[in-house]
Amino acid sequence: MNNGINKISVYGDSILKGAVTGLESGHLFDIIEDTSLDLASRTLGFELNNQSVFGSVVSKTQRRLKKDLEKGACGDLAIIESGGNDCDYDWTFVSANPDQEHQPRTTLEDFIRIIDEMVCAVREAKITPLIMTMPPLVGEWWFKHICNGQNKEAILKVCKGDMFRPYLNHELYNTKLVEYAKKNNVQLVDMRSAMLEHPDYRSLMCKDGIHPNQDGYAYMAKIWEKELPLIKKEF
């Protein structure tokens, strides 16, 4: 690309790994070959080092970044994508223990702290950081998914009777992520807003309400193709 970014490394979860659910394979999830960044790399011509992992929380993502930094394998740009698993709960445990206090897998304070540690580590290595926002949930689909095989009434009790509570928590983590990026001058690809701008963003999502489907990943690729050439290399 003309901005001098020729190798991009990615540190994220199932969204940038290319996970989809509900296919005829019968698997809990499948990983597609045409992920959003794979598609974009073919168009823009950059080398891709995708270290995203299904189910990863930000602390696990940080460990993968640290290994790549130690090996000098990051390249020109490091995309950091996390939050969907961090703001989530262990719903099996919640279902069985509705009278206990429950915390997300990563507290909001720890989430932002680790994001900051990753950004600082990348910059110390003279690599440009880039944050991607969390794609939107389809709230009612996601609630139905997390209740599948669980005690729905128990989960509703923990959610204070509000089926959209998990969606609101997801929105909160994303809002704080955007605030962090702006405060610390970290460049941002706002995938959430871009997907919400689609006339029917639900058509881009799997029936679990949280993973994009193949059309969704293709749509995301177009956003990458538009935004990545505009990123300014910091070093």
PDB file of C-alpha atoms in Angstrom:
ATOM      1  CA  MET A   1       0.000   0.000   0.000  1.00  0.00           C
ATOM      2  CA  ASN A   2       1.122   3.556  -0.608  1.00  0.00           C
ATOM      3  CA  ASN A   3       1.146   4.309   3.126  1.00  0.00           C
ATOM      4  CA  GLY A   4       4.151   2.013   3.615  1.00  0.00           C
ATOM      5  CA  ILE A   5       2.189  -0.697   5.418  1.00  0.00           C
ATOM      6  CA  ASN A   6       3.207  -3.962   3.799  1.00  0.00           C
ATOM      7  CA  LYS A   7       2.869  -6.503   6.622  1.00  0.00           C
ATOM      8  CA  ILE A   8      -0.082  -6.568   9.023  1.00  0.00           C
ATOM      9  CA  SER A   9      -0.349  -8.716  12.129  1.00  0.00           C
ATOM     10  CA  VAL A  10      -3.683  -9.374  13.792  1.00  0.00           C
ATOM     11  CA  TYR A  11      -4.359 -10.072  17.460  1.00  0.00           C
ATOM     12  CA  GLY A  12      -8.011 -10.863  17.980  1.00  0.00           C
ATOM     13  CA  ASP A  13     -10.705 -13.446  18.578  1.00  0.00           C
ATOM     14  CA  SER A  14     -13.161 -15.434  16.472  1.00  0.00           C
ATOM     15  CA  ILE A  15     -14.369 -12.367  14.558  1.00  0.00           C
ATOM     16  CA  LEU A  16     -11.045 -11.836  12.789  1.00  0.00           C
ATOM     17  CA  LYS A  17     -10.326 -15.580  12.775  1.00  0.00           C
ATOM     18  CA  GLY A  18     -13.372 -15.977  10.495  1.00  0.00           C
ATOM     19  CA  ALA A  19     -15.624 -18.123  12.678  1.00  0.00           C
ATOM     20  CA  VAL A  20     -19.174 -18.850  11.565  1.00  0.00           C
ATOM     21  CA  THR A  21     -21.891 -20.880  13.261  1.00  0.00           C
ATOM     22  CA  GLY A  22     -24.967 -22.755  12.133  1.00  0.00           C
ATOM     23  CA  LEU A  23     -23.510 -24.419   9.042  1.00  0.00           C
ATOM     24  CA  GLU A  24     -24.586 -27.868   7.880  1.00  0.00           C
ATOM     25  CA  SER A  25     -21.308 -29.382   9.129  1.00  0.00           C
ATOM     26  CA  GLY A  26     -22.886 -29.826  12.549  1.00  0.00           C
ATOM     27  CA  HIS A  27     -19.818 -28.323  14.231  1.00  0.00           C
ATOM     28  CA  LEU A  28     -20.153 -25.783  17.023  1.00  0.00           C
ATOM     29  CA  PHE A  29     -18.374 -23.398  14.676  1.00  0.00           C
ATOM     30  CA  ASP A  30     -16.450 -23.449  11.414  1.00  0.00           C
ATOM     31  CA  ILE A  31     -13.517 -21.302  10.278  1.00  0.00           C
ATOM     32  CA  ILE A  32     -13.893 -19.985   6.746  1.00  0.00           C
ATOM     33  CA  GLU A  33     -10.942 -19.404   4.436  1.00  0.00           C
ATOM     34  CA  ASP A  34     -12.235 -16.090   3.144  1.00  0.00           C
ATOM     35  CA  THR A  35     -11.915 -14.071   6.353  1.00  0.00           C
ATOM     36  CA  SER A  36     -12.373 -10.321   6.106  1.00  0.00           C
ATOM     37  CA  LEU A  37      -8.636  -9.647   6.211  1.00  0.00           C
ATOM     38  CA  ASP A  38      -7.739 -12.500   3.870  1.00  0.00           C
ATOM     39  CA  LEU A  39     -10.071 -10.986   1.295  1.00  0.00           C
ATOM     40  CA  ALA A  40      -8.653  -7.507   1.870  1.00  0.00           C
ATOM     41  CA  SER A  41      -5.067  -8.745   1.610  1.00  0.00           C
ATOM     42  CA  ARG A  42      -5.745 -10.143  -1.866  1.00  0.00           C
ATOM     43  CA  THR A  43      -7.061  -6.780  -3.001  1.00  0.00           C
ATOM     44  CA  LEU A  44      -4.527  -4.533  -1.276  1.00  0.00           C
ATOM     45  CA  GLY A  45      -1.506  -6.818  -1.516  1.00  0.00           C
ATOM     46  CA  PHE A  46      -0.248  -6.796   2.082  1.00  0.00           C
ATOM     47  CA  GLU A  47       1.273  -9.761   3.926  1.00  0.00           C
ATOM     48  CA  LEU A  48      -1.000 -11.069   6.676  1.00  0.00           C
ATOM     49  CA  ASN A  49       0.044 -12.651   9.968  1.00  0.00           C
ATOM     50  CA  ASN A  50      -3.249 -13.559  11.647  1.00  0.00           C
ATOM     51  CA  GLN A  51      -2.804 -14.586  15.277  1.00  0.00           C
ATOM     52  CA  SER A  52      -6.504 -14.449  16.147  1.00  0.00           C
ATOM     53  CA  VAL A  53      -7.936 -17.329  18.196  1.00  0.00           C
ATOM     54  CA  PHE A  54     -11.534 -18.470  18.646  1.00  0.00           C
ATOM     55  CA  GLY A  55     -12.738 -17.699  22.171  1.00  0.00           C
ATOM     56  CA  SER A  56      -9.764 -15.528  23.052  1.00  0.00           C
ATOM     57  CA  VAL A  57     -10.028 -12.935  25.804  1.00  0.00           C
ATOM     58  CA  VAL A  58      -7.718  -9.936  25.814  1.00  0.00           C
ATOM     59  CA  SER A  59      -5.202 -11.447  28.274  1.00  0.00           C
ATOM     60  CA  LYS A  60      -4.694 -14.441  25.976  1.00  0.00           C
ATOM     61  CA  THR A  61      -4.438 -12.139  22.976  1.00  0.00           C
ATOM     62  CA  GLN A  62      -1.786 -10.149  24.815  1.00  0.00           C
ATOM     63  CA  ARG A  63       0.322 -13.283  25.289  1.00  0.00           C
ATOM     64  CA  ARG A  64       0.237 -14.000  21.546  1.00  0.00           C
ATOM     65  CA  LEU A  65       1.283 -10.425  20.822  1.00  0.00           C
ATOM     66  CA  LYS A  66       4.156 -10.701  23.294  1.00  0.00           C
ATOM     67  CA  LYS A  67       5.459 -13.842  21.553  1.00  0.00           C
ATOM     68  CA  ASP A  68       5.373 -12.139  18.156  1.00  0.00           C
ATOM     69  CA  LEU A  69       7.138  -9.058  19.527  1.00  0.00           C
ATOM     70  CA  GLU A  70       9.870 -11.257  20.987  1.00  0.00           C
ATOM     71  CA  LYS A  71      10.314 -12.905  17.568  1.00  0.00           C
ATOM     72  CA  GLY A  72      10.147  -9.615  15.672  1.00  0.00           C
ATOM     73  CA  ALA A  73       7.253 -11.000  13.640  1.00  0.00           C
ATOM     74  CA  CYS A  74       4.708  -8.170  13.822  1.00  0.00           C
ATOM     75  CA  GLY A  75       5.524  -6.138  10.716  1.00  0.00           C
ATOM     76  CA  ASP A  76       4.306  -2.585  10.092  1.00  0.00           C
ATOM     77  CA  LEU A  77       0.823  -2.618  11.642  1.00  0.00           C
ATOM     78  CA  ALA A  78      -0.723  -4.502  14.562  1.00  0.00           C
ATOM     79  CA  ILE A  79      -4.516  -4.769  14.553  1.00  0.00           C
ATOM     80  CA  ILE A  80      -5.934  -5.272  18.045  1.00  0.00           C
ATOM     81  CA  GLU A  81      -9.473  -6.674  18.262  1.00  0.00           C
ATOM     82  CA  SER A  82     -11.091  -7.888  21.464  1.00  0.00           C
ATOM     83  CA  GLY A  83     -14.084  -7.439  23.729  1.00  0.00           C
ATOM     84  CA  GLY A  84     -16.783  -9.872  22.622  1.00  0.00           C
ATOM     85  CA  ASN A  85     -15.519 -12.635  24.901  1.00  0.00           C
ATOM     86  CA  ASP A  86     -14.261 -10.267  27.584  1.00  0.00           C
ATOM     87  CA  CYS A  87     -17.668  -8.719  28.264  1.00  0.00           C
ATOM     88  CA  ASP A  88     -19.364 -12.125  28.210  1.00  0.00           C
ATOM     89  CA  TYR A  89     -20.150 -14.409  31.152  1.00  0.00           C
ATOM     90  CA  ASP A  90     -19.771 -18.099  31.886  1.00  0.00           C
ATOM     91  CA  TRP A  91     -23.427 -18.725  31.170  1.00  0.00           C
ATOM     92  CA  THR A  92     -23.347 -22.366  32.302  1.00  0.00           C
ATOM     93  CA  PHE A  93     -22.106 -21.233  35.717  1.00  0.00           C
ATOM     94  CA  VAL A  94     -24.592 -18.347  35.761  1.00  0.00           C
ATOM     95  CA  SER A  95     -27.428 -20.721  34.889  1.00  0.00           C
ATOM     96  CA  ALA A  96     -26.533 -23.025  37.769  1.00  0.00           C
ATOM     97  CA  ASN A  97     -25.871 -20.244  40.306  1.00  0.00           C
ATOM     98  CA  PRO A  98     -28.348 -17.405  39.737  1.00  0.00           C
ATOM     99  CA  ASP A  99     -28.158 -16.150  43.332  1.00  0.00           C
ATOM    100  CA  GLN A 100     -24.426 -15.430  43.203  1.00  0.00           C
ATOM    101  CA  GLU A 101     -22.734 -12.234  42.053  1.00  0.00           C
ATOM    102  CA  HIS A 102     -21.228 -12.677  38.606  1.00  0.00           C
ATOM    103  CA  GLN A 103     -18.469 -10.839  36.770  1.00  0.00           C
ATOM    104  CA  PRO A 104     -17.657 -10.769  33.041  1.00  0.00           C
ATOM    105  CA  ARG A 105     -14.778 -12.953  31.909  1.00  0.00           C
ATOM    106  CA  THR A 106     -12.642  -9.794  31.951  1.00  0.00           C
ATOM    107  CA  THR A 107     -13.684  -6.814  34.042  1.00  0.00           C
ATOM    108  CA  LEU A 108     -14.012  -3.540  32.167  1.00  0.00           C
ATOM    109  CA  GLU A 109     -11.116  -2.050  34.132  1.00  0.00           C
ATOM    110  CA  ASP A 110      -8.809  -4.960  33.268  1.00  0.00           C
ATOM    111  CA  PHE A 111      -9.972  -4.927  29.647  1.00  0.00           C
ATOM    112  CA  ILE A 112      -8.956  -1.316  29.076  1.00  0.00           C
ATOM    113  CA  ARG A 113      -5.743  -1.749  31.082  1.00  0.00           C
ATOM    114  CA  ILE A 114      -4.597  -4.692  28.957  1.00  0.00           C
ATOM    115  CA  ILE A 115      -5.592  -2.936  25.715  1.00  0.00           C
ATOM    116  CA  ASP A 116      -3.372  -0.059  26.835  1.00  0.00           C
ATOM    117  CA  GLU A 117      -0.498  -2.410  27.663  1.00  0.00           C
ATOM    118  CA  MET A 118      -0.752  -3.933  24.191  1.00  0.00           C
ATOM    119  CA  VAL A 119      -0.834  -0.549  22.469  1.00  0.00           C
ATOM    120  CA  CYS A 120       2.184   0.648  24.476  1.00  0.00           C
ATOM    121  CA  ALA A 121       4.134  -2.551  23.742  1.00  0.00           C
ATOM    122  CA  VAL A 122       3.440  -2.206  20.016  1.00  0.00           C
ATOM    123  CA  ARG A 123       4.541   1.422  19.964  1.00  0.00           C
ATOM    124  CA  GLU A 124       7.684   0.644  21.963  1.00  0.00           C
ATOM    125  CA  ALA A 125       8.574  -1.798  19.175  1.00  0.00           C
ATOM    126  CA  LYS A 126       8.062   0.989  16.569  1.00  0.00           C
ATOM    127  CA  ILE A 127       4.953  -0.679  15.150  1.00  0.00           C
ATOM    128  CA  THR A 128       1.726   1.191  14.446  1.00  0.00           C
ATOM    129  CA  PRO A 129      -1.271   0.011  16.534  1.00  0.00           C
ATOM    130  CA  LEU A 130      -4.789  -0.089  15.093  1.00  0.00           C
ATOM    131  CA  ILE A 131      -7.928  -0.878  17.072  1.00  0.00           C
ATOM    132  CA  MET A 132     -11.017  -2.424  15.498  1.00  0.00           C
ATOM    133  CA  THR A 133     -14.321  -1.853  17.247  1.00  0.00           C
ATOM    134  CA  MET A 134     -16.611  -4.733  18.160  1.00  0.00           C
ATOM    135  CA  PRO A 135     -19.169  -5.670  15.469  1.00  0.00           C
ATOM    136  CA  PRO A 136     -22.744  -5.199  16.680  1.00  0.00           C
ATOM    137  CA  LEU A 137     -24.791  -7.919  18.323  1.00  0.00           C
ATOM    138  CA  VAL A 138     -28.288  -8.922  17.364  1.00  0.00           C
ATOM    139  CA  GLY A 139     -29.489  -8.756  20.960  1.00  0.00           C
ATOM    140  CA  GLU A 140     -32.449 -11.131  20.923  1.00  0.00           C
ATOM    141  CA  TRP A 141     -30.598 -13.729  18.817  1.00  0.00           C
ATOM    142  CA  TRP A 142     -27.655 -13.633  21.190  1.00  0.00           C
ATOM    143  CA  PHE A 143     -29.869 -14.026  24.256  1.00  0.00           C
ATOM    144  CA  LYS A 144     -31.614 -17.014  22.687  1.00  0.00           C
ATOM    145  CA  HIS A 145     -28.200 -18.545  21.911  1.00  0.00           C
ATOM    146  CA  ILE A 146     -26.815 -18.177  25.432  1.00  0.00           C
ATOM    147  CA  CYS A 147     -30.003 -19.678  26.891  1.00  0.00           C
ATOM    148  CA  ASN A 148     -29.811 -22.748  24.648  1.00  0.00           C
ATOM    149  CA  GLY A 149     -29.484 -25.755  26.945  1.00  0.00           C
ATOM    150  CA  GLN A 150     -29.380 -23.514  30.030  1.00  0.00           C
ATOM    151  CA  ASN A 151     -31.847 -22.359  32.678  1.00  0.00           C
ATOM    152  CA  LYS A 152     -33.392 -19.360  30.945  1.00  0.00           C
ATOM    153  CA  GLU A 153     -35.161 -18.125  34.067  1.00  0.00           C
ATOM    154  CA  ALA A 154     -31.925 -18.227  36.045  1.00  0.00           C
ATOM    155  CA  ILE A 155     -30.116 -16.250  33.347  1.00  0.00           C
ATOM    156  CA  LEU A 156     -32.954 -13.720  33.212  1.00  0.00           C
ATOM    157  CA  LYS A 157     -32.706 -13.331  36.988  1.00  0.00           C
ATOM    158  CA  VAL A 158     -29.004 -12.470  36.764  1.00  0.00           C
ATOM    159  CA  CYS A 159     -29.830 -10.103  33.889  1.00  0.00           C
ATOM    160  CA  LYS A 160     -32.380  -8.327  36.129  1.00  0.00           C
ATOM    161  CA  GLY A 161     -35.179  -9.503  33.862  1.00  0.00           C
ATOM    162  CA  ASP A 162     -33.697  -7.741  30.827  1.00  0.00           C
ATOM    163  CA  MET A 163     -32.850  -9.987  27.873  1.00  0.00           C
ATOM    164  CA  PHE A 164     -30.858  -7.123  26.370  1.00  0.00           C
ATOM    165  CA  ARG A 165     -28.494  -6.865  29.351  1.00  0.00           C
ATOM    166  CA  PRO A 166     -25.738  -8.858  27.550  1.00  0.00           C
ATOM    167  CA  TYR A 167     -26.137  -6.540  24.544  1.00  0.00           C
ATOM    168  CA  LEU A 168     -25.841  -3.462  26.769  1.00  0.00           C
ATOM    169  CA  ASN A 169     -22.683  -4.831  28.371  1.00  0.00           C
ATOM    170  CA  HIS A 170     -21.260  -5.418  24.889  1.00  0.00           C
ATOM    171  CA  GLU A 171     -22.134  -1.822  23.981  1.00  0.00           C
ATOM    172  CA  LEU A 172     -20.446  -0.518  27.141  1.00  0.00           C
ATOM    173  CA  TYR A 173     -17.153  -2.296  26.450  1.00  0.00           C
ATOM    174  CA  ASN A 174     -17.160  -1.026  22.886  1.00  0.00           C
ATOM    175  CA  THR A 175     -17.892   2.550  24.006  1.00  0.00           C
ATOM    176  CA  LYS A 176     -14.984   2.490  26.460  1.00  0.00           C
ATOM    177  CA  LEU A 177     -12.735   1.034  23.762  1.00  0.00           C
ATOM    178  CA  VAL A 178     -13.554   3.928  21.428  1.00  0.00           C
ATOM    179  CA  GLU A 179     -12.994   6.423  24.249  1.00  0.00           C
ATOM    180  CA  TYR A 180      -9.597   4.864  24.959  1.00  0.00           C
ATOM    181  CA  ALA A 181      -8.543   5.040  21.299  1.00  0.00           C
ATOM    182  CA  LYS A 182      -9.499   8.711  21.002  1.00  0.00           C
ATOM    183  CA  LYS A 183      -7.834   9.670  24.284  1.00  0.00           C
ATOM    184  CA  ASN A 184      -4.582   7.938  23.336  1.00  0.00           C
ATOM    185  CA  ASN A 185      -4.503   8.860  19.635  1.00  0.00           C
ATOM    186  CA  VAL A 186      -4.799   5.264  18.501  1.00  0.00           C
ATOM    187  CA  GLN A 187      -6.143   4.911  14.970  1.00  0.00           C
ATOM    188  CA  LEU A 188      -9.469   3.142  14.780  1.00  0.00           C
ATOM    189  CA  VAL A 189     -11.472   1.179  12.234  1.00  0.00           C
ATOM    190  CA  ASP A 190     -15.054   1.529  13.415  1.00  0.00           C
ATOM    191  CA  MET A 191     -16.421  -1.767  12.140  1.00  0.00           C
ATOM    192  CA  ARG A 192     -19.425  -1.503  14.446  1.00  0.00           C
ATOM    193  CA  SER A 193     -20.697   1.723  12.876  1.00  0.00           C
ATOM    194  CA  ALA A 194     -19.906   0.505   9.375  1.00  0.00           C
ATOM    195  CA  MET A 195     -21.998  -2.632   9.850  1.00  0.00           C
ATOM    196  CA  LEU A 196     -24.861  -0.721  11.446  1.00  0.00           C
ATOM    197  CA  GLU A 197     -24.900   1.523   8.370  1.00  0.00           C
ATOM    198  CA  HIS A 198     -25.863  -1.490   6.261  1.00  0.00           C
ATOM    199  CA  PRO A 199     -29.582  -1.378   5.341  1.00  0.00           C
ATOM    200  CA  ASP A 200     -30.096  -4.744   7.059  1.00  0.00           C
ATOM    201  CA  TYR A 201     -27.147  -5.510   9.298  1.00  0.00           C
ATOM    202  CA  ARG A 202     -28.895  -8.616  10.651  1.00  0.00           C
ATOM    203  CA  SER A 203     -28.464 -10.186   7.211  1.00  0.00           C
ATOM    204  CA  LEU A 204     -24.693 -10.005   7.848  1.00  0.00           C
ATOM    205  CA  MET A 205     -24.889 -12.009  11.072  1.00  0.00           C
ATOM    206  CA  CYS A 206     -25.045 -15.694  12.010  1.00  0.00           C
ATOM    207  CA  LYS A 207     -28.100 -16.832  13.938  1.00  0.00           C
ATOM    208  CA  ASP A 208     -26.111 -16.827  17.185  1.00  0.00           C
ATOM    209  CA  GLY A 209     -26.296 -13.035  16.945  1.00  0.00           C
ATOM    210  CA  ILE A 210     -22.594 -12.369  17.540  1.00  0.00           C
ATOM    211  CA  HIS A 211     -20.573 -13.781  14.629  1.00  0.00           C
ATOM    212  CA  PRO A 212     -20.742 -12.313  11.127  1.00  0.00           C
ATOM    213  CA  ASN A 213     -21.737 -14.779   8.435  1.00  0.00           C
ATOM    214  CA  GLN A 214     -19.929 -15.165   5.120  1.00  0.00           C
ATOM    215  CA  ASP A 215     -21.726 -12.144   3.680  1.00  0.00           C
ATOM    216  CA  GLY A 216     -20.769 -10.254   6.814  1.00  0.00           C
ATOM    217  CA  TYR A 217     -17.089 -11.064   6.412  1.00  0.00           C
ATOM    218  CA  ALA A 218     -17.229 -10.023   2.767  1.00  0.00           C
ATOM    219  CA  TYR A 219     -18.813  -6.741   3.854  1.00  0.00           C
ATOM    220  CA  MET A 220     -16.101  -6.256   6.478  1.00  0.00           C
ATOM    221  CA  ALA A 221     -13.452  -6.870   3.804  1.00  0.00           C
ATOM    222  CA  LYS A 222     -14.775  -3.899   1.842  1.00  0.00           C
ATOM    223  CA  ILE A 223     -14.428  -1.745   4.960  1.00  0.00           C
ATOM    224  CA  TRP A 224     -10.820  -2.885   5.410  1.00  0.00           C
ATOM    225  CA  GLU A 225     -10.120  -2.162   1.748  1.00  0.00           C
ATOM    226  CA  LYS A 226     -11.417   1.365   2.235  1.00  0.00           C
ATOM    227  CA  GLU A 227      -9.819   2.104   5.607  1.00  0.00           C
ATOM    228  CA  LEU A 228      -6.409   0.398   5.615  1.00  0.00           C
ATOM    229  CA  PRO A 229      -4.885   2.575   2.837  1.00  0.00           C
ATOM    230  CA  LEU A 230      -5.846   5.615   4.955  1.00  0.00           C
ATOM    231  CA  ILE A 231      -3.952   4.461   8.052  1.00  0.00           C
ATOM    232  CA  LYS A 232      -0.937   6.609   8.856  1.00  0.00           C
ATOM    233  CA  LYS A 233       2.231   4.723   9.695  1.00  0.00           C
ATOM    234  CA  GLU A 234       3.522   6.084  12.991  1.00  0.00           C
ATOM    235  CA  PHE A 235       7.153   5.001  12.670  1.00  0.00           C
TER     236      PHE A 235
END
